mmCIF file of C-alpha atoms and ligand atoms in Angstrom:
data_model
loop_
_atom_site.group_PDB
_atom_site.id
_atom_site.type_symbol
_atom_site.label_atom_id
_atom_site.label_comp_id
_atom_site.label_asym_id
_atom_site.label_seq_id
_atom_site.Cartn_x
_atom_site.Cartn_y
_atom_site.Cartn_z
ATOM 1 C CA MET A 90 4.313 -4.795 19.230
ATOM 2 C CA SER A 91 1.815 -7.607 18.806
ATOM 3 C CA GLU A 92 3.045 -10.664 16.945
ATOM 4 C CA ASN A 93 0.771 -13.450 15.805
ATOM 5 C CA ALA A 94 2.176 -16.812 16.802
ATOM 6 C CA SER A 95 0.402 -18.533 13.917
ATOM 7 C CA PRO A 96 0.908 -17.476 10.293
ATOM 8 C CA LEU A 97 -1.409 -14.806 8.936
ATOM 9 C CA GLN A 98 -4.530 -16.149 7.289
ATOM 10 C CA TYR A 99 -7.773 -15.058 5.694
ATOM 11 C CA SER A 100 -9.592 -14.863 9.039
ATOM 12 C CA ASP A 101 -7.241 -12.012 10.041
ATOM 13 C CA VAL A 102 -8.476 -10.023 7.022
ATOM 14 C CA GLU A 103 -12.076 -10.847 7.838
ATOM 15 C CA GLN A 104 -11.642 -9.611 11.432
ATOM 16 C CA ALA A 105 -9.957 -6.444 10.161
ATOM 17 C CA ALA A 106 -12.912 -5.850 7.820
ATOM 18 C CA ARG A 107 -15.242 -5.894 10.815
ATOM 19 C CA ARG A 108 -12.992 -3.491 12.774
ATOM 20 C CA ILE A 109 -12.766 -0.890 10.022
ATOM 21 C CA GLU A 110 -16.408 -1.092 8.985
ATOM 22 C CA GLY A 111 -18.058 2.306 9.297
ATOM 23 C CA ALA A 112 -14.673 4.057 9.663
ATOM 24 C CA ALA A 113 -13.113 3.309 6.251
ATOM 25 C CA HIS A 114 -14.864 4.024 2.966
ATOM 26 C CA ARG A 115 -16.005 1.104 0.849
ATOM 27 C CA THR A 116 -14.286 2.490 -2.257
ATOM 28 C CA PRO A 117 -15.808 2.162 -5.734
ATOM 29 C CA VAL A 118 -14.883 -0.489 -8.291
ATOM 30 C CA LEU A 119 -14.774 1.259 -11.680
ATOM 31 C CA SER A 120 -14.484 0.026 -15.244
ATOM 32 C CA SER A 121 -13.502 1.628 -18.548
ATOM 33 C CA ARG A 122 -14.246 0.234 -22.021
ATOM 34 C CA THR A 123 -11.231 2.094 -23.359
ATOM 35 C CA ALA A 124 -8.993 0.434 -20.763
ATOM 36 C CA ASP A 125 -10.565 -2.962 -21.469
ATOM 37 C CA GLY A 126 -9.864 -2.423 -25.162
ATOM 38 C CA ILE A 127 -6.206 -1.615 -24.536
ATOM 39 C CA ALA A 128 -5.616 -4.562 -22.210
ATOM 40 C CA GLY A 129 -7.883 -6.948 -24.144
ATOM 41 C CA ALA A 130 -9.408 -7.945 -20.830
ATOM 42 C CA ASN A 131 -12.204 -7.158 -18.424
ATOM 43 C CA LEU A 132 -10.606 -4.797 -15.886
ATOM 44 C CA PHE A 133 -11.962 -4.002 -12.415
ATOM 45 C CA PHE A 134 -10.309 -0.924 -10.880
ATOM 46 C CA LYS A 135 -10.504 -0.864 -7.072
ATOM 47 C CA CYS A 136 -10.107 2.847 -6.410
ATOM 48 C CA GLU A 137 -8.311 3.427 -3.109
ATOM 49 C CA ASN A 138 -7.445 6.940 -4.284
ATOM 50 C CA PHE A 139 -10.968 7.610 -2.973
ATOM 51 C CA GLN A 140 -10.195 6.103 0.451
ATOM 52 C CA ARG A 141 -10.083 8.371 3.533
ATOM 53 C CA MET A 142 -6.825 10.383 3.520
ATOM 54 C CA GLY A 143 -6.391 9.333 -0.097
ATOM 55 C CA ALA A 144 -4.877 5.844 0.047
ATOM 56 C CA PHE A 145 -5.475 2.267 1.241
ATOM 57 C CA LYS A 146 -3.083 2.844 4.165
ATOM 58 C CA PHE A 147 -5.982 4.023 6.326
ATOM 59 C CA ARG A 148 -7.199 0.418 6.456
ATOM 60 C CA GLY A 149 -4.081 -1.060 8.064
ATOM 61 C CA ALA A 150 -3.430 1.856 10.397
ATOM 62 C CA TYR A 151 -6.987 1.950 11.684
ATOM 63 C CA ASN A 152 -7.039 -1.815 12.177
ATOM 64 C CA ALA A 153 -3.773 -1.762 14.158
ATOM 65 C CA ILE A 154 -4.856 1.096 16.438
ATOM 66 C CA ALA A 155 -8.316 -0.436 16.960
ATOM 67 C CA LYS A 156 -6.541 -3.362 18.685
ATOM 68 C CA PHE A 157 -4.644 -1.172 21.215
ATOM 69 C CA THR A 158 -5.060 -1.877 24.939
ATOM 70 C CA ASP A 159 -5.914 0.987 27.308
ATOM 71 C CA ALA A 160 -2.230 1.278 28.283
ATOM 72 C CA GLN A 161 -1.190 1.562 24.627
ATOM 73 C CA ARG A 162 -3.879 4.163 23.982
ATOM 74 C CA GLN A 163 -2.600 6.160 26.951
ATOM 75 C CA ALA A 164 0.961 6.469 25.558
ATOM 76 C CA GLY A 165 -0.046 6.876 21.909
ATOM 77 C CA VAL A 166 1.230 5.637 18.568
ATOM 78 C CA LEU A 167 4.523 6.203 16.758
ATOM 79 C CA THR A 168 5.557 5.498 13.187
ATOM 80 C CA PHE A 169 7.980 6.245 10.366
ATOM 81 C CA SER A 170 6.729 6.784 6.839
ATOM 82 C CA SER A 171 7.432 8.546 3.555
ATOM 83 C CA GLY A 172 3.897 9.827 3.526
ATOM 84 C CA ASN A 173 0.640 7.957 3.204
ATOM 85 C CA HIS A 174 1.115 5.711 6.231
ATOM 86 C CA ALA A 175 1.945 8.834 8.242
ATOM 87 C CA GLN A 176 -1.379 10.403 7.315
ATOM 88 C CA ALA A 177 -3.152 7.121 7.935
ATOM 89 C CA ILE A 178 -1.719 6.838 11.450
ATOM 90 C CA ALA A 179 -2.348 10.521 12.209
ATOM 91 C CA LEU A 180 -5.999 10.301 11.103
ATOM 92 C CA SER A 181 -6.630 6.950 12.810
ATOM 93 C CA ALA A 182 -5.070 8.246 16.048
ATOM 94 C CA LYS A 183 -7.207 11.348 15.876
ATOM 95 C CA LEU A 184 -10.358 9.236 15.413
ATOM 96 C CA ALA A 185 -9.284 7.031 18.342
ATOM 97 C CA GLY A 186 -8.517 10.102 20.476
ATOM 98 C CA ILE A 187 -4.855 9.205 21.052
ATOM 99 C CA ARG A 188 -1.504 10.946 20.400
ATOM 100 C CA ALA A 189 0.570 10.247 17.266
ATOM 101 C CA ALA A 190 4.249 10.990 16.522
ATOM 102 C CA ILE A 191 5.454 10.528 12.937
ATOM 103 C CA ILE A 192 9.086 10.194 11.793
ATOM 104 C CA MET A 193 9.282 11.496 8.193
ATOM 105 C CA PRO A 194 12.107 12.037 5.694
ATOM 106 C CA ASN A 195 12.974 15.726 5.301
ATOM 107 C CA ASP A 196 12.361 15.420 1.527
ATOM 108 C CA ALA A 197 8.825 14.004 1.861
ATOM 109 C CA PRO A 198 6.258 15.652 -0.462
ATOM 110 C CA ALA A 199 5.015 18.903 1.111
ATOM 111 C CA LEU A 200 1.385 17.901 0.686
ATOM 112 C CA LYS A 201 1.934 14.760 2.742
ATOM 113 C CA VAL A 202 3.760 16.613 5.551
ATOM 114 C CA GLN A 203 1.027 19.253 5.699
ATOM 115 C CA ALA A 204 -1.734 16.665 5.722
ATOM 116 C CA THR A 205 -0.067 14.731 8.551
ATOM 117 C CA LYS A 206 0.225 17.882 10.656
ATOM 118 C CA GLY A 207 -3.336 18.784 9.685
ATOM 119 C CA TYR A 208 -4.591 15.552 11.241
ATOM 120 C CA GLY A 209 -2.837 16.519 14.479
ATOM 121 C CA GLY A 210 0.253 14.313 14.150
ATOM 122 C CA GLU A 211 3.602 15.472 15.604
ATOM 123 C CA VAL A 212 6.178 15.322 12.762
ATOM 124 C CA ILE A 213 9.840 14.432 13.503
ATOM 125 C CA PHE A 214 12.146 14.803 10.452
ATOM 126 C CA TYR A 215 15.192 12.673 9.527
ATOM 127 C CA ASP A 216 17.576 12.345 6.558
ATOM 128 C CA ARG A 217 16.645 9.193 4.671
ATOM 129 C CA TYR A 218 20.022 8.907 2.945
ATOM 130 C CA THR A 219 22.160 9.049 6.117
ATOM 131 C CA GLU A 220 19.938 8.053 9.055
ATOM 132 C CA ASN A 221 18.095 4.824 9.892
ATOM 133 C CA ARG A 222 14.427 5.474 10.543
ATOM 134 C CA GLU A 223 13.912 2.115 12.214
ATOM 135 C CA GLU A 224 16.594 2.931 14.812
ATOM 136 C CA ILE A 225 15.094 6.371 15.449
ATOM 137 C CA GLY A 226 11.654 4.780 15.796
ATOM 138 C CA GLN A 227 12.839 2.190 18.307
ATOM 139 C CA ARG A 228 14.645 4.809 20.386
ATOM 140 C CA LEU A 229 11.559 7.067 20.532
ATOM 141 C CA ALA A 230 9.323 4.095 21.341
ATOM 142 C CA ARG A 231 11.599 3.285 24.298
ATOM 143 C CA GLU A 232 11.825 6.882 25.514
ATOM 144 C CA ARG A 233 8.118 7.717 25.229
ATOM 145 C CA GLY A 234 6.496 4.312 25.707
ATOM 146 C CA MET A 235 4.595 4.753 22.461
ATOM 147 C CA THR A 236 3.623 1.753 20.321
ATOM 148 C CA LEU A 237 5.444 1.612 17.010
ATOM 149 C CA ILE A 238 3.218 0.707 14.051
ATOM 150 C CA PRO A 239 5.515 0.399 11.024
ATOM 151 C CA PRO A 240 4.191 1.059 7.492
ATOM 152 C CA TYR A 241 4.103 -2.556 6.283
ATOM 153 C CA ASP A 242 5.954 -5.109 8.419
ATOM 154 C CA HIS A 243 3.187 -5.780 10.952
ATOM 155 C CA PRO A 244 0.438 -8.455 11.016
ATOM 156 C CA ASP A 245 -2.373 -5.998 11.828
ATOM 157 C CA VAL A 246 -1.290 -3.633 9.050
ATOM 158 C CA ILE A 247 -1.162 -6.484 6.523
ATOM 159 C CA ALA A 248 -4.593 -7.787 7.570
ATOM 160 C CA GLY A 249 -6.084 -4.289 7.312
ATOM 161 C CA GLN A 250 -4.681 -3.673 3.811
ATOM 162 C CA GLY A 251 -6.164 -6.989 2.694
ATOM 163 C CA THR A 252 -9.672 -5.633 3.224
ATOM 164 C CA ALA A 253 -9.289 -3.657 -0.031
ATOM 165 C CA ALA A 254 -9.070 -6.899 -2.022
ATOM 166 C CA LYS A 255 -11.799 -8.507 0.100
ATOM 167 C CA GLU A 256 -14.182 -5.732 -0.954
ATOM 168 C CA LEU A 257 -13.110 -6.130 -4.583
ATOM 169 C CA PHE A 258 -13.846 -9.881 -4.591
ATOM 170 C CA ASP A 259 -17.102 -9.318 -2.701
ATOM 171 C CA GLU A 260 -18.192 -6.921 -5.450
ATOM 172 C CA ALA A 261 -16.653 -8.316 -8.656
ATOM 173 C CA GLY A 262 -16.662 -12.012 -7.763
ATOM 174 C CA GLU A 263 -13.718 -14.290 -8.419
ATOM 175 C CA LEU A 264 -10.977 -12.931 -10.690
ATOM 176 C CA ASP A 265 -8.380 -14.551 -12.954
ATOM 177 C CA VAL A 266 -5.598 -12.083 -12.140
ATOM 178 C CA LEU A 267 -5.096 -9.429 -9.449
ATOM 179 C CA LEU A 268 -2.401 -6.767 -10.004
ATOM 180 C CA VAL A 269 -1.219 -4.994 -6.836
ATOM 181 C CA PRO A 270 1.297 -2.160 -6.293
ATOM 182 C CA LEU A 271 4.289 -3.272 -4.202
ATOM 183 C CA GLY A 272 6.540 -1.329 -1.855
ATOM 184 C CA GLY A 273 7.253 -3.087 1.435
ATOM 185 C CA GLY A 274 4.513 -5.630 0.805
ATOM 186 C CA GLY A 275 1.684 -4.746 3.203
ATOM 187 C CA LEU A 276 -0.882 -4.327 0.459
ATOM 188 C CA LEU A 277 0.306 -7.282 -1.626
ATOM 189 C CA ALA A 278 0.463 -9.702 1.315
ATOM 190 C CA GLY A 279 -2.959 -8.610 2.597
ATOM 191 C CA CYS A 280 -4.560 -8.900 -0.853
ATOM 192 C CA ALA A 281 -3.027 -12.345 -1.324
ATOM 193 C CA LEU A 282 -4.563 -13.471 1.987
ATOM 194 C CA ALA A 283 -7.979 -12.205 0.857
ATOM 195 C CA ALA A 284 -7.643 -14.001 -2.479
ATOM 196 C CA SER A 285 -6.571 -17.270 -0.853
ATOM 197 C CA GLN A 286 -10.098 -17.657 0.483
ATOM 198 C CA LEU A 287 -12.298 -15.591 -1.847
ATOM 199 C CA SER A 288 -10.707 -16.345 -5.231
ATOM 200 C CA PRO A 289 -8.264 -19.206 -4.737
ATOM 201 C CA ASN A 290 -7.482 -19.654 -8.439
ATOM 202 C CA CYS A 291 -6.651 -15.971 -8.965
ATOM 203 C CA LYS A 292 -3.045 -15.237 -9.990
ATOM 204 C CA ILE A 293 -1.625 -12.645 -7.586
ATOM 205 C CA ILE A 294 0.932 -10.335 -9.191
ATOM 206 C CA GLY A 295 2.922 -7.611 -7.428
ATOM 207 C CA VAL A 296 3.991 -4.562 -9.464
ATOM 208 C CA GLU A 297 7.103 -2.594 -8.492
ATOM 209 C CA PRO A 298 8.966 0.375 -9.945
ATOM 210 C CA GLU A 299 11.773 -0.823 -12.234
ATOM 211 C CA ALA A 300 14.448 0.929 -10.141
ATOM 212 C CA GLY A 301 13.126 -0.701 -6.958
ATOM 213 C CA ASN A 302 12.808 -4.354 -7.969
ATOM 214 C CA ASP A 303 13.923 -5.750 -4.614
ATOM 215 C CA GLY A 304 10.647 -7.645 -4.242
ATOM 216 C CA GLN A 305 11.085 -9.364 -7.594
ATOM 217 C CA GLN A 306 14.683 -10.280 -6.682
ATOM 218 C CA SER A 307 13.526 -11.532 -3.275
ATOM 219 C CA LEU A 308 10.718 -13.719 -4.630
ATOM 220 C CA ARG A 309 13.010 -15.212 -7.264
ATOM 221 C CA SER A 310 15.963 -15.838 -4.947
ATOM 222 C CA GLY A 311 13.945 -17.047 -1.953
ATOM 223 C CA ALA A 312 15.433 -14.537 0.527
ATOM 224 C CA ILE A 313 14.793 -10.856 1.284
ATOM 225 C CA VAL A 314 17.089 -8.732 -0.915
ATOM 226 C CA ASP A 315 17.975 -5.166 0.189
ATOM 227 C CA ILE A 316 18.795 -2.757 -2.676
ATOM 228 C CA GLY A 317 19.170 0.591 -0.894
ATOM 229 C CA VAL A 318 16.768 3.499 -1.483
ATOM 230 C CA PRO A 319 15.618 3.322 -5.139
ATOM 231 C CA GLN A 320 15.311 6.480 -7.266
ATOM 232 C CA THR A 321 11.809 6.545 -8.754
ATOM 233 C CA ILE A 322 8.845 8.900 -9.015
ATOM 234 C CA ALA A 323 6.828 6.227 -7.175
ATOM 235 C CA ASP A 324 7.617 7.664 -3.719
ATOM 236 C CA GLY A 325 5.185 5.319 -1.980
ATOM 237 C CA ALA A 326 7.224 2.344 -3.163
ATOM 238 C CA GLN A 327 10.719 3.709 -2.368
ATOM 239 C CA THR A 328 11.325 0.849 0.024
ATOM 240 C CA SER A 329 14.694 -0.893 -0.017
ATOM 241 C CA HIS A 330 13.418 -4.305 1.106
ATOM 242 C CA LEU A 331 10.284 -6.322 1.860
ATOM 243 C CA GLY A 332 9.184 -6.804 5.459
ATOM 244 C CA ARG A 333 9.633 -10.143 7.227
ATOM 245 C CA HIS A 334 5.929 -10.783 7.831
ATOM 246 C CA ASN A 335 5.220 -9.609 4.283
ATOM 247 C CA PHE A 336 7.767 -11.867 2.641
ATOM 248 C CA ALA A 337 6.452 -14.921 4.503
ATOM 249 C CA VAL A 338 2.984 -14.369 3.002
ATOM 250 C CA ILE A 339 4.292 -13.298 -0.422
ATOM 251 C CA GLN A 340 6.465 -16.428 -0.732
ATOM 252 C CA ARG A 341 3.467 -18.582 0.166
ATOM 253 C CA LEU A 342 0.748 -16.926 -1.940
ATOM 254 C CA VAL A 343 2.097 -14.576 -4.644
ATOM 255 C CA ASP A 344 2.635 -15.910 -8.189
ATOM 256 C CA ASP A 345 4.984 -13.296 -9.639
ATOM 257 C CA ILE A 346 6.325 -9.753 -9.341
ATOM 258 C CA VAL A 347 6.769 -7.540 -12.419
ATOM 259 C CA THR A 348 8.207 -4.029 -12.842
ATOM 260 C CA VAL A 349 7.191 -0.849 -14.685
ATOM 261 C CA SER A 350 9.319 2.182 -15.594
ATOM 262 C CA ASP A 351 8.739 5.756 -14.420
ATOM 263 C CA ALA A 352 7.836 6.689 -18.035
ATOM 264 C CA GLN A 353 5.140 3.995 -18.033
ATOM 265 C CA LEU A 354 3.808 5.370 -14.739
ATOM 266 C CA VAL A 355 3.529 8.850 -16.263
ATOM 267 C CA GLU A 356 1.669 7.487 -19.318
ATOM 268 C CA THR A 357 -0.727 5.725 -16.961
ATOM 269 C CA MET A 358 -1.261 8.869 -14.850
ATOM 270 C CA LYS A 359 -2.275 10.646 -18.058
ATOM 271 C CA PHE A 360 -4.608 7.841 -19.108
ATOM 272 C CA LEU A 361 -6.353 7.626 -15.739
ATOM 273 C CA ALA A 362 -6.828 11.418 -15.681
ATOM 274 C CA GLU A 363 -8.014 11.769 -19.285
ATOM 275 C CA ARG A 364 -10.151 8.672 -19.661
ATOM 276 C CA MET A 365 -11.287 7.857 -16.114
ATOM 277 C CA LYS A 366 -11.233 11.389 -14.655
ATOM 278 C CA MET A 367 -9.062 10.330 -11.715
ATOM 279 C CA ILE A 368 -6.036 11.933 -10.085
ATOM 280 C CA VAL A 369 -3.768 9.049 -9.114
ATOM 281 C CA GLU A 370 -0.306 9.450 -7.580
ATOM 282 C CA PRO A 371 2.638 7.795 -9.400
ATOM 283 C CA THR A 372 2.794 4.833 -6.979
ATOM 284 C CA GLY A 373 -0.957 4.417 -7.265
ATOM 285 C CA CYS A 374 -0.556 3.754 -11.020
ATOM 286 C CA LEU A 375 1.778 0.736 -10.702
ATOM 287 C CA ALA A 376 -0.826 -2.013 -11.202
ATOM 288 C CA ALA A 377 -2.736 -0.135 -13.902
ATOM 289 C CA ALA A 378 0.543 0.480 -15.766
ATOM 290 C CA ALA A 379 1.299 -3.248 -15.814
ATOM 291 C CA ALA A 380 -2.033 -3.983 -17.531
ATOM 292 C CA LEU A 381 -2.229 -0.939 -19.825
ATOM 293 C CA GLN A 382 1.424 -0.758 -20.922
ATOM 294 C CA GLY A 383 1.666 -4.433 -21.860
ATOM 295 C CA VAL A 384 4.034 -5.316 -19.030
ATOM 296 C CA TYR A 385 1.977 -8.231 -17.720
ATOM 297 C CA PRO A 386 2.049 -10.948 -18.809
ATOM 298 C CA ALA A 387 5.456 -10.770 -20.510
ATOM 299 C CA GLY A 388 5.387 -13.538 -23.072
ATOM 300 C CA GLY A 389 3.002 -15.448 -20.840
ATOM 301 C CA GLU A 390 -0.628 -16.350 -21.292
ATOM 302 C CA PRO A 391 -2.376 -13.250 -22.675
ATOM 303 C CA LEU A 392 -4.977 -11.432 -20.602
ATOM 304 C CA ALA A 393 -7.537 -11.809 -23.426
ATOM 305 C CA GLY A 394 -11.015 -12.415 -22.061
ATOM 306 C CA LYS A 395 -9.777 -12.584 -18.459
ATOM 307 C CA LYS A 396 -11.259 -10.855 -15.413
ATOM 308 C CA VAL A 397 -8.455 -8.736 -14.027
ATOM 309 C CA GLY A 398 -8.471 -6.759 -10.772
ATOM 310 C CA ILE A 399 -6.360 -3.601 -10.609
ATOM 311 C CA LEU A 400 -5.574 -2.005 -7.288
ATOM 312 C CA ILE A 401 -5.338 1.790 -7.649
ATOM 313 C CA SER A 402 -3.564 2.405 -4.358
ATOM 314 C CA GLY A 403 -3.604 6.170 -3.777
ATOM 315 C CA GLY A 404 -4.161 9.675 -5.086
ATOM 316 C CA ASN A 405 -1.988 11.932 -2.951
ATOM 317 C CA VAL A 406 0.095 14.076 -5.292
ATOM 318 C CA ASP A 407 0.641 17.849 -5.280
ATOM 319 C CA LEU A 408 -1.262 19.350 -8.206
ATOM 320 C CA GLY A 409 1.904 21.178 -9.307
ATOM 321 C CA ARG A 410 3.882 17.934 -9.367
ATOM 322 C CA PHE A 411 1.014 16.155 -11.122
ATOM 323 C CA ALA A 412 0.889 18.863 -13.776
ATOM 324 C CA SER A 413 4.641 18.834 -14.421
ATOM 325 C CA LEU A 414 4.722 15.024 -14.642
ATOM 326 C CA VAL A 415 1.852 14.730 -17.132
ATOM 327 C CA ALA A 416 3.041 17.753 -19.161
ATOM 328 C CA GLY A 417 6.651 16.513 -19.463
HETATM 329 C C1 PLP B 202 2.436 2.536 0.670
HETATM 330 C C2 PLP B 202 1.918 2.600 -0.699
HETATM 331 C C3 PLP B 202 2.137 1.548 -1.614
HETATM 332 C C4 PLP B 202 2.982 0.340 -1.278
HETATM 333 O O1 PLP B 202 2.385 -0.404 -0.234
HETATM 334 P P1 PLP B 202 3.211 -1.479 0.609
HETATM 335 O O2 PLP B 202 2.247 -2.001 1.587
HETATM 336 O O3 PLP B 202 4.374 -0.774 1.234
HETATM 337 O O4 PLP B 202 3.695 -2.502 -0.374
HETATM 338 C C5 PLP B 202 1.561 1.641 -2.856
HETATM 339 N N1 PLP B 202 0.825 2.723 -3.219
HETATM 340 C C6 PLP B 202 0.599 3.747 -2.378
HETATM 341 C C7 PLP B 202 -0.226 4.892 -2.850
HETATM 342 C C8 PLP B 202 1.130 3.713 -1.088
HETATM 343 O O5 PLP B 202 0.915 4.735 -0.263
#
């Protein structure tokens, strides 16, 4: 696994942007007067639900694999993921012409398992409540010589995810606030690196599910807090702790972390479908929920008149599950 000796910086995001150019979509930045009216602000939605394989994770995975040596390409890539990173690795490996093995929880959404297999990835199941996926990953990496690219705790993954925010700043200009969904912290750390150069006065806010507020606890206490697997409909953010590389960047560059409830995520799914004609998965709604449900800023400076970036992180949800969530 490659480790940068020096701390991650904006130039890592810039290099990633060059590597993924032509492979990743430059996703649209959308606006909605109705949403602006609700938030009392000027909102810029960066729509990674329209990214290849349906989420921003393609950016980090493709960037990491693009840096492989010939020997690494020969043995292939290995990862563990609850879904979107699995598809991202499987698709990126397919594009690079290398093998991919994916360790997935046996309760992962069917759509995500199918999609991973569809991209040619070999799926290896485990029980996320009794087994440790990191241990399984390290054992398989040893046995097969494959390179492990974890879903968030890796410099090349972080740099790749940051290209989403780089594109947003390139298109919308500097922002006052950027709201970013938070699981293990790949997206948030990468976006914070992009902002540090392109919009240095922008407040960077992570948004987590209420049940999984380990990131908020970690930022406030100054050390990584592990809370066990949280129960939330935001399956892409069911991480129990931030990554090491992620926390280093988040501590340095992120202003605050707020939380939203599952009910607020469902309301936001409905809003994005009805008013913006978008299918967004529960985790993908985290940042939008913070702005539209009055979560951010809590008692702080109001958003009124501000330019606010909202990262819509993904759209991979079974239609049946989508329907039952928004109907309930
Ligand atoms: C993975 C994922 C997240 C969380 O990203 P991290 O880099 O783990 O913080 C948010 N939304 C979606 C759709 C995801 O797939």
